[in-house]
Amino acid sequence: MSMDETATRNKAIFSRFHGAMSSGDPEVIAKAIDELVAPDLQFHAPVPRGMTGVQALKQVWTVLLDGFPDIHVTIEDMIAEGDKVVARNTVTGTHRGDFRGVAPTGRSVTYGEIFIFRFEDGRIAEIWGVVDVLSQMRQLGAA
């Protein structure tokens, strides 16, 4: 497979992953993670303590959906080259549940994030994430 074909395939897998994460349905998200993410995922992002890989990724989505049931991730830029896909996203949601120790405020939040996904054998094998947590917490009145 050429570099262009690999990049195109990885973008398609990422788009399926993103579609599932945007569903708001924990079962759809968990199923997509099991299907599209390598079991030994390396996950470099602000993740729950004592968890790694796929377990941590599922927990991140559980926490986000609990705090922001209407969470929506808009892809602003998607760049694919070789075995990596980079996504710059805008995240929006309404704070309707406990999140990082903050009781529901009903406030809307908007923050940015950038993620790099590395693919191996057609699955997401590694994720690096930078999330504007400070902006997120400021909007909740917690920073």
CSV table of C-alpha atoms in Angstrom, one decimal:
chain,number,residue,atom,x,y,z
A,1,MET,CA,0.0,0.0,0.0
A,2,SER,CA,1.4,3.4,-1.0
A,3,MET,CA,1.8,6.3,1.6
A,4,ASP,CA,-1.2,8.0,0.0
A,5,GLU,CA,-3.4,4.9,0.2
A,6,THR,CA,-2.3,4.4,3.8
A,7,ALA,CA,-3.2,8.0,4.7
A,8,THR,CA,-6.5,7.7,2.9
A,9,ARG,CA,-7.4,4.5,4.7
A,10,ASN,CA,-6.4,5.9,8.1
A,11,LYS,CA,-8.5,9.1,7.5
A,12,ALA,CA,-11.5,6.8,6.8
A,13,ILE,CA,-10.9,4.8,10.0
A,14,PHE,CA,-10.5,8.0,11.9
A,15,SER,CA,-13.8,9.4,10.4
A,16,ARG,CA,-15.6,6.2,11.6
A,17,PHE,CA,-14.1,6.6,15.0
A,18,HIS,CA,-15.1,10.3,15.2
A,19,GLY,CA,-18.6,9.5,14.1
A,20,ALA,CA,-19.0,7.0,16.9
A,21,MET,CA,-17.5,9.3,19.5
A,22,SER,CA,-20.0,12.0,18.3
A,23,SER,CA,-23.0,9.7,18.7
A,24,GLY,CA,-23.5,10.5,22.4
A,25,ASP,CA,-24.3,6.8,22.9
A,26,PRO,CA,-21.9,5.0,25.4
A,27,GLU,CA,-22.6,1.6,23.8
A,28,VAL,CA,-21.8,2.8,20.3
A,29,ILE,CA,-18.6,4.5,21.6
A,30,ALA,CA,-17.4,1.4,23.5
A,31,LYS,CA,-18.1,-0.9,20.4
A,32,ALA,CA,-16.2,1.5,18.1
A,33,ILE,CA,-13.3,1.6,20.5
A,34,ASP,CA,-13.2,-2.2,20.6
A,35,GLU,CA,-13.3,-2.4,16.8
A,36,LEU,CA,-11.1,0.5,15.8
A,37,VAL,CA,-8.5,0.8,18.6
A,38,ALA,CA,-5.7,-1.6,19.3
A,39,PRO,CA,-6.1,-3.5,22.6
A,40,ASP,CA,-2.7,-2.3,23.7
A,41,LEU,CA,-3.3,1.3,22.8
A,42,GLN,CA,-0.7,3.8,24.1
A,43,PHE,CA,-2.7,6.9,25.3
A,44,HIS,CA,-0.8,10.1,26.0
A,45,ALA,CA,-3.4,12.6,27.3
A,46,PRO,CA,-5.0,13.8,30.6
A,47,VAL,CA,-6.4,10.3,31.5
A,48,PRO,CA,-7.9,8.8,34.6
A,49,ARG,CA,-5.3,7.5,37.1
A,50,GLY,CA,-4.6,3.8,37.3
A,51,MET,CA,-5.9,3.1,33.8
A,52,THR,CA,-4.2,2.6,30.5
A,53,GLY,CA,-5.1,2.2,26.9
A,54,VAL,CA,-8.5,1.2,25.8
A,55,GLN,CA,-9.9,1.2,29.4
A,56,ALA,CA,-8.7,4.8,29.9
A,57,LEU,CA,-10.1,5.9,26.5
A,58,LYS,CA,-13.5,4.4,27.4
A,59,GLN,CA,-13.4,6.1,30.8
A,60,VAL,CA,-12.6,9.5,29.3
A,61,TRP,CA,-15.8,9.2,27.2
A,62,THR,CA,-17.8,8.1,30.2
A,63,VAL,CA,-16.7,11.1,32.2
A,64,LEU,CA,-17.3,13.5,29.3
A,65,LEU,CA,-20.8,12.2,28.6
A,66,ASP,CA,-21.7,12.3,32.3
A,67,GLY,CA,-20.6,15.9,32.5
A,68,PHE,CA,-21.7,17.1,29.0
A,69,PRO,CA,-24.4,14.8,27.7
A,70,ASP,CA,-24.7,17.0,24.5
A,71,ILE,CA,-21.0,17.1,23.9
A,72,HIS,CA,-20.1,17.7,20.3
A,73,VAL,CA,-16.6,17.6,18.7
A,74,THR,CA,-16.2,19.5,15.4
A,75,ILE,CA,-13.1,18.7,13.4
A,76,GLU,CA,-11.6,22.0,12.2
A,77,ASP,CA,-8.6,20.5,10.5
A,78,MET,CA,-7.6,16.9,9.7
A,79,ILE,CA,-4.2,16.1,8.3
A,80,ALA,CA,-3.0,12.6,7.3
A,81,GLU,CA,0.5,11.6,6.5
A,82,GLY,CA,2.0,8.1,6.6
A,83,ASP,CA,0.8,6.3,9.7
A,84,LYS,CA,-0.6,9.4,11.5
A,85,VAL,CA,-3.8,11.5,11.4
A,86,VAL,CA,-3.9,14.8,13.2
A,87,ALA,CA,-7.2,16.5,14.2
A,88,ARG,CA,-7.7,20.0,15.5
A,89,ASN,CA,-11.1,20.1,17.1
A,90,THR,CA,-13.5,22.5,18.8
A,91,VAL,CA,-15.5,20.9,21.6
A,92,THR,CA,-18.8,22.3,22.8
A,93,GLY,CA,-21.2,21.0,25.4
A,94,THR,CA,-23.5,22.0,28.3
A,95,HIS,CA,-22.4,21.2,31.8
A,96,ARG,CA,-25.3,19.1,33.1
A,97,GLY,CA,-23.5,16.5,35.3
A,98,ASP,CA,-20.5,16.3,37.7
A,99,PHE,CA,-17.2,16.9,35.9
A,100,ARG,CA,-13.8,16.9,37.5
A,101,GLY,CA,-15.3,17.6,40.9
A,102,VAL,CA,-17.5,20.4,39.6
A,103,ALA,CA,-21.2,20.1,40.2
A,104,PRO,CA,-23.5,20.9,37.2
A,105,THR,CA,-23.6,24.6,36.3
A,106,GLY,CA,-25.8,24.5,33.2
A,107,ARG,CA,-23.1,26.6,31.5
A,108,SER,CA,-22.1,26.0,27.9
A,109,VAL,CA,-18.4,25.4,27.2
A,110,THR,CA,-16.3,25.7,24.1
A,111,TYR,CA,-12.6,24.7,24.1
A,112,GLY,CA,-10.0,23.5,21.7
A,113,GLU,CA,-8.0,20.3,21.5
A,114,ILE,CA,-5.5,18.7,19.1
A,115,PHE,CA,-5.0,14.9,18.8
A,116,ILE,CA,-2.5,12.9,16.9
A,117,PHE,CA,-3.5,9.3,16.1
A,118,ARG,CA,-0.9,6.7,15.0
A,119,PHE,CA,-2.3,3.7,13.1
A,120,GLU,CA,-1.0,0.2,13.0
A,121,ASP,CA,-2.6,-2.7,11.0
A,122,GLY,CA,-5.7,-0.6,10.4
A,123,ARG,CA,-6.3,0.3,14.0
A,124,ILE,CA,-5.5,3.2,16.3
A,125,ALA,CA,-2.4,2.2,18.1
A,126,GLU,CA,-1.3,5.4,19.8
A,127,ILE,CA,-3.0,8.7,20.7
A,128,TRP,CA,-1.3,12.0,21.8
A,129,GLY,CA,-3.7,14.7,23.0
A,130,VAL,CA,-3.5,18.3,24.1
A,131,VAL,CA,-6.8,19.6,25.6
A,132,ASP,CA,-7.3,23.2,26.7
A,133,VAL,CA,-8.4,22.1,30.2
A,134,LEU,CA,-7.7,25.5,31.7
A,135,SER,CA,-10.2,27.1,29.3
A,136,GLN,CA,-12.7,24.3,30.0
A,137,MET,CA,-12.4,24.8,33.8
A,138,ARG,CA,-12.5,28.6,33.7
A,139,GLN,CA,-15.8,28.4,31.8
A,140,LEU,CA,-17.2,26.2,34.6
A,141,GLY,CA,-16.0,28.8,37.1
A,142,ALA,CA,-13.6,26.3,38.6
A,143,ALA,CA,-10.2,28.0,37.7
